[in-house]
Amino acid sequence: MIVTLTANPSLDRTVALPSPLLRGEVQRAVSVSQESGGKGVNVSRALVASGLETVAVLPGGDSDPVLAGLRAVGVPFAALPIDAPLRTNVALTEPGGVTTKINEPGPELSEDQQEALIGLLMECSRGASWVVLAGSLPPGVPADFYATVTRRLRSMHDGGTPPHIAVDSSGEPLVAAVSGDASGKPDLLKPNAEELAELAAAAGFATASTASELEADPAAAAAAAAAVVRSGVGAVLATLGSKGAVLVTADGAWLATHPPVNAVSTVGAGDSSLAGYLLASSQGAAPVDCLRQAVAHGAAAASLPGSTVPAVHQTTPDAVTITALSKD
């Protein structure tokens, strides 16, 4: 089983435009859709679509539209009751897949609520193969929250086998997740190119590049990811948009690319990539084949409208090309 934690879930509304976004003008939408979202929720949705057992842990009142949406699509969840409504995020998609996102901050979580959320996660994580800590953190939650949760999950097992831990976040929470001692660092980190540039700089990588440079140069992305791995993270799965993804572990580095797809919406494509990786990992696949499925999932997600997640039968892993890279 794979458990996801989304501390700052959302109702994700996607507005499809018939032409490029025109600032200051009135435009009519082609379509509007909404899904229960947040990075961890999206991963659980993708896993359910492929028949894998999962539980999404999140805060939220029983009647909140986010929880209602999860019930409607059959995603198992465990929610910490809170009084405040969860946030609504809006994504504007243009023809060709260009996406503009407007994300609300979300309700504040008190220290007691944070502790209760961690307790709920630990209860749900007994026997899990993976725990995914994903998304932004709501107001009131310290930047090192994911590192704290990682230590707590590992200490819970008292010498037994703890779950593997994946982190997918950005900004200060992401940097904090790879800082400090090894006990707080994840087994898998899933940054995009922009986040990888942040991480490489935080890890002291001397030739850190910009996001656009990393997307254009997979070798540079692999070198940056290798710097993060040397800092104590188990592996880095760096998604590079239409350029594919790079996986770096202690044993090697690889680039995976997929033939171009008709991009409809990139909302949630990175979350689907992580779900594809975890799906393959849960089936005992080697790291390279986990990377292959990650890229196949991400490409399939980009070809679907809104934040729709693909099932495994909608992906084409055989179309993915794997190339070994140097980590230096």
mmCIF file with all atom_site columns, N, CA and C in Angstrom, residues 88-119:
data_model
loop_
_atom_site.group_PDB
_atom_site.id
_atom_site.type_symbol
_atom_site.label_atom_id
_atom_site.label_alt_id
_atom_site.label_comp_id
_atom_site.label_asym_id
_atom_site.label_entity_id
_atom_site.label_seq_id
_atom_site.pdbx_PDB_ins_code
_atom_site.Cartn_x
_atom_site.Cartn_y
_atom_site.Cartn_z
_atom_site.occupancy
_atom_site.B_iso_or_equiv
_atom_site.pdbx_formal_charge
_atom_site.auth_seq_id
_atom_site.auth_comp_id
_atom_site.auth_asym_id
_atom_site.auth_atom_id
_atom_site.pdbx_PDB_model_num
ATOM 1  N N  . THR A 1 88  ? -9.192 26.719 -2.823  1.00 0.00 ? 88  THR A N  1
ATOM 2  C CA . THR A 1 88  ? -9.501 26.455 -4.227  1.00 0.00 ? 88  THR A CA 1
ATOM 3  C C  . THR A 1 88  ? -8.371 27.026 -5.080  1.00 0.00 ? 88  THR A C  1
ATOM 4  N N  . ASN A 1 89  ? -7.813 26.205 -5.962  1.00 0.00 ? 89  ASN A N  1
ATOM 5  C CA . ASN A 1 89  ? -6.775 26.642 -6.893  1.00 0.00 ? 89  ASN A CA 1
ATOM 6  C C  . ASN A 1 89  ? -7.355 26.702 -8.297  1.00 0.00 ? 89  ASN A C  1
ATOM 7  N N  . VAL A 1 90  ? -6.880 27.643 -9.084  1.00 0.00 ? 90  VAL A N  1
ATOM 8  C CA . VAL A 1 90  ? -7.376 27.817 -10.447 1.00 0.00 ? 90  VAL A CA 1
ATOM 9  C C  . VAL A 1 90  ? -6.215 27.676 -11.429 1.00 0.00 ? 90  VAL A C  1
ATOM 10 N N  . ALA A 1 91  ? -6.415 26.884 -12.467 1.00 0.00 ? 91  ALA A N  1
ATOM 11 C CA . ALA A 1 91  ? -5.427 26.737 -13.540 1.00 0.00 ? 91  ALA A CA 1
ATOM 12 C C  . ALA A 1 91  ? -6.059 27.182 -14.849 1.00 0.00 ? 91  ALA A C  1
ATOM 13 N N  . LEU A 1 92  ? -5.378 28.074 -15.572 1.00 0.00 ? 92  LEU A N  1
ATOM 14 C CA . LEU A 1 92  ? -5.819 28.542 -16.879 1.00 0.00 ? 92  LEU A CA 1
ATOM 15 C C  . LEU A 1 92  ? -4.958 27.863 -17.934 1.00 0.00 ? 92  LEU A C  1
ATOM 16 N N  . THR A 1 93  ? -5.575 27.062 -18.789 1.00 0.00 ? 93  THR A N  1
ATOM 17 C CA . THR A 1 93  ? -4.809 26.332 -19.802 1.00 0.00 ? 93  THR A CA 1
ATOM 18 C C  . THR A 1 93  ? -5.077 26.916 -21.178 1.00 0.00 ? 93  THR A C  1
ATOM 19 N N  . GLU A 1 94  ? -4.005 27.119 -21.937 1.00 0.00 ? 94  GLU A N  1
ATOM 20 C CA . GLU A 1 94  ? -4.088 27.654 -23.292 1.00 0.00 ? 94  GLU A CA 1
ATOM 21 C C  . GLU A 1 94  ? -3.872 26.526 -24.293 1.00 0.00 ? 94  GLU A C  1
ATOM 22 N N  . PRO A 1 95  ? -4.273 26.702 -25.544 1.00 0.00 ? 95  PRO A N  1
ATOM 23 C CA . PRO A 1 95  ? -3.968 25.700 -26.564 1.00 0.00 ? 95  PRO A CA 1
ATOM 24 C C  . PRO A 1 95  ? -2.468 25.406 -26.599 1.00 0.00 ? 95  PRO A C  1
ATOM 25 N N  . GLY A 1 96  ? -2.121 24.142 -26.679 1.00 0.00 ? 96  GLY A N  1
ATOM 26 C CA . GLY A 1 96  ? -0.720 23.751 -26.640 1.00 0.00 ? 96  GLY A CA 1
ATOM 27 C C  . GLY A 1 96  ? -0.246 23.364 -25.260 1.00 0.00 ? 96  GLY A C  1
ATOM 28 N N  . GLY A 1 97  ? -1.098 23.541 -24.232 1.00 0.00 ? 97  GLY A N  1
ATOM 29 C CA . GLY A 1 97  ? -0.755 23.082 -22.896 1.00 0.00 ? 97  GLY A CA 1
ATOM 30 C C  . GLY A 1 97  ? -0.141 24.109 -21.978 1.00 0.00 ? 97  GLY A C  1
ATOM 31 N N  . VAL A 1 98  ? 0.087  25.346 -22.455 1.00 0.00 ? 98  VAL A N  1
ATOM 32 C CA . VAL A 1 98  ? 0.626  26.378 -21.568 1.00 0.00 ? 98  VAL A CA 1
ATOM 33 C C  . VAL A 1 98  ? -0.370 26.622 -20.432 1.00 0.00 ? 98  VAL A C  1
ATOM 34 N N  . THR A 1 99  ? 0.137  26.590 -19.196 1.00 0.00 ? 99  THR A N  1
ATOM 35 C CA . THR A 1 99  ? -0.739 26.634 -18.031 1.00 0.00 ? 99  THR A CA 1
ATOM 36 C C  . THR A 1 99  ? -0.315 27.731 -17.070 1.00 0.00 ? 99  THR A C  1
ATOM 37 N N  . THR A 1 100 ? -1.285 28.529 -16.616 1.00 0.00 ? 100 THR A N  1
ATOM 38 C CA . THR A 1 100 ? -1.063 29.541 -15.588 1.00 0.00 ? 100 THR A CA 1
ATOM 39 C C  . THR A 1 100 ? -1.860 29.136 -14.358 1.00 0.00 ? 100 THR A C  1
ATOM 40 N N  . LYS A 1 101 ? -1.195 29.040 -13.206 1.00 0.00 ? 101 LYS A N  1
ATOM 41 C CA . LYS A 1 101 ? -1.854 28.578 -11.994 1.00 0.00 ? 101 LYS A CA 1
ATOM 42 C C  . LYS A 1 101 ? -1.945 29.703 -10.962 1.00 0.00 ? 101 LYS A C  1
ATOM 43 N N  . ILE A 1 102 ? -3.060 29.760 -10.273 1.00 0.00 ? 102 ILE A N  1
ATOM 44 C CA . ILE A 1 102 ? -3.265 30.701 -9.173  1.00 0.00 ? 102 ILE A CA 1
ATOM 45 C C  . ILE A 1 102 ? -3.668 29.878 -7.960  1.00 0.00 ? 102 ILE A C  1
ATOM 46 N N  . ASN A 1 103 ? -2.777 29.796 -6.983  1.00 0.00 ? 103 ASN A N  1
ATOM 47 C CA . ASN A 1 103 ? -2.988 28.942 -5.818  1.00 0.00 ? 103 ASN A CA 1
ATOM 48 C C  . ASN A 1 103 ? -3.259 29.770 -4.572  1.00 0.00 ? 103 ASN A C  1
ATOM 49 N N  . GLU A 1 104 ? -4.315 29.433 -3.865  1.00 0.00 ? 104 GLU A N  1
ATOM 50 C CA . GLU A 1 104 ? -4.621 30.080 -2.599  1.00 0.00 ? 104 GLU A CA 1
ATOM 51 C C  . GLU A 1 104 ? -3.690 29.541 -1.506  1.00 0.00 ? 104 GLU A C  1
ATOM 52 N N  . PRO A 1 105 ? -3.533 30.283 -0.381  1.00 0.00 ? 105 PRO A N  1
ATOM 53 C CA . PRO A 1 105 ? -2.625 29.823 0.677   1.00 0.00 ? 105 PRO A CA 1
ATOM 54 C C  . PRO A 1 105 ? -3.156 28.648 1.475   1.00 0.00 ? 105 PRO A C  1
ATOM 55 N N  . GLY A 1 106 ? -4.453 28.505 1.627   1.00 0.00 ? 106 GLY A N  1
ATOM 56 C CA . GLY A 1 106 ? -5.020 27.427 2.422   1.00 0.00 ? 106 GLY A CA 1
ATOM 57 C C  . GLY A 1 106 ? -5.245 27.833 3.869   1.00 0.00 ? 106 GLY A C  1
ATOM 58 N N  . PRO A 1 107 ? -6.024 27.043 4.622   1.00 0.00 ? 107 PRO A N  1
ATOM 59 C CA . PRO A 1 107 ? -6.303 27.375 6.024   1.00 0.00 ? 107 PRO A CA 1
ATOM 60 C C  . PRO A 1 107 ? -5.098 27.126 6.915   1.00 0.00 ? 107 PRO A C  1
ATOM 61 N N  . GLU A 1 108 ? -4.966 27.917 7.968   1.00 0.00 ? 108 GLU A N  1
ATOM 62 C CA . GLU A 1 108 ? -3.859 27.758 8.909   1.00 0.00 ? 108 GLU A CA 1
ATOM 63 C C  . GLU A 1 108 ? -4.087 26.515 9.765   1.00 0.00 ? 108 GLU A C  1
ATOM 64 N N  . LEU A 1 109 ? -3.006 25.768 10.013  1.00 0.00 ? 109 LEU A N  1
ATOM 65 C CA . LEU A 1 109 ? -3.051 24.611 10.904  1.00 0.00 ? 109 LEU A CA 1
ATOM 66 C C  . LEU A 1 109 ? -2.288 24.944 12.183  1.00 0.00 ? 109 LEU A C  1
ATOM 67 N N  . SER A 1 110 ? -2.941 24.786 13.321  1.00 0.00 ? 110 SER A N  1
ATOM 68 C CA . SER A 1 110 ? -2.294 25.044 14.606  1.00 0.00 ? 110 SER A CA 1
ATOM 69 C C  . SER A 1 110 ? -1.289 23.943 14.925  1.00 0.00 ? 110 SER A C  1
ATOM 70 N N  . GLU A 1 111 ? -0.475 24.166 15.947  1.00 0.00 ? 111 GLU A N  1
ATOM 71 C CA . GLU A 1 111 ? 0.493  23.138 16.350  1.00 0.00 ? 111 GLU A CA 1
ATOM 72 C C  . GLU A 1 111 ? -0.217 21.855 16.754  1.00 0.00 ? 111 GLU A C  1
ATOM 73 N N  . ASP A 1 112 ? -1.339 21.971 17.456  1.00 0.00 ? 112 ASP A N  1
ATOM 74 C CA . ASP A 1 112 ? -2.086 20.764 17.846  1.00 0.00 ? 112 ASP A CA 1
ATOM 75 C C  . ASP A 1 112 ? -2.625 20.036 16.623  1.00 0.00 ? 112 ASP A C  1
ATOM 76 N N  . GLN A 1 113 ? -3.097 20.778 15.647  1.00 0.00 ? 113 GLN A N  1
ATOM 77 C CA . GLN A 1 113 ? -3.602 20.136 14.429  1.00 0.00 ? 113 GLN A CA 1
ATOM 78 C C  . GLN A 1 113 ? -2.471 19.477 13.637  1.00 0.00 ? 113 GLN A C  1
ATOM 79 N N  . GLN A 1 114 ? -1.305 20.125 13.611  1.00 0.00 ? 114 GLN A N  1
ATOM 80 C CA . GLN A 1 114 ? -0.155 19.519 12.936  1.00 0.00 ? 114 GLN A CA 1
ATOM 81 C C  . GLN A 1 114 ? 0.223  18.192 13.587  1.00 0.00 ? 114 GLN A C  1
ATOM 82 N N  . GLU A 1 115 ? 0.254  18.181 14.913  1.00 0.00 ? 115 GLU A N  1
ATOM 83 C CA . GLU A 1 115 ? 0.603  16.960 15.635  1.00 0.00 ? 115 GLU A CA 1
ATOM 84 C C  . GLU A 1 115 ? -0.446 15.870 15.389  1.00 0.00 ? 115 GLU A C  1
ATOM 85 N N  . ALA A 1 116 ? -1.719 16.263 15.363  1.00 0.00 ? 116 ALA A N  1
ATOM 86 C CA . ALA A 1 116 ? -2.776 15.290 15.107  1.00 0.00 ? 116 ALA A CA 1
ATOM 87 C C  . ALA A 1 116 ? -2.689 14.733 13.690  1.00 0.00 ? 116 ALA A C  1
ATOM 88 N N  . LEU A 1 117 ? -2.311 15.584 12.733  1.00 0.00 ? 117 LEU A N  1
ATOM 89 C CA . LEU A 1 117 ? -2.173 15.129 11.350  1.00 0.00 ? 117 LEU A CA 1
ATOM 90 C C  . LEU A 1 117 ? -1.029 14.131 11.225  1.00 0.00 ? 117 LEU A C  1
ATOM 91 N N  . ILE A 1 118 ? 0.082  14.396 11.917  1.00 0.00 ? 118 ILE A N  1
ATOM 92 C CA . ILE A 1 118 ? 1.201  13.449 11.910  1.00 0.00 ? 118 ILE A CA 1
ATOM 93 C C  . ILE A 1 118 ? 0.768  12.128 12.543  1.00 0.00 ? 118 ILE A C  1
ATOM 94 N N  . GLY A 1 119 ? 0.036  12.209 13.645  1.00 0.00 ? 119 GLY A N  1
ATOM 95 C CA . GLY A 1 119 ? -0.436 10.984 14.289  1.00 0.00 ? 119 GLY A CA 1
ATOM 96 C C  . GLY A 1 119 ? -1.337 10.170 13.384  1.00 0.00 ? 119 GLY A C  1
#
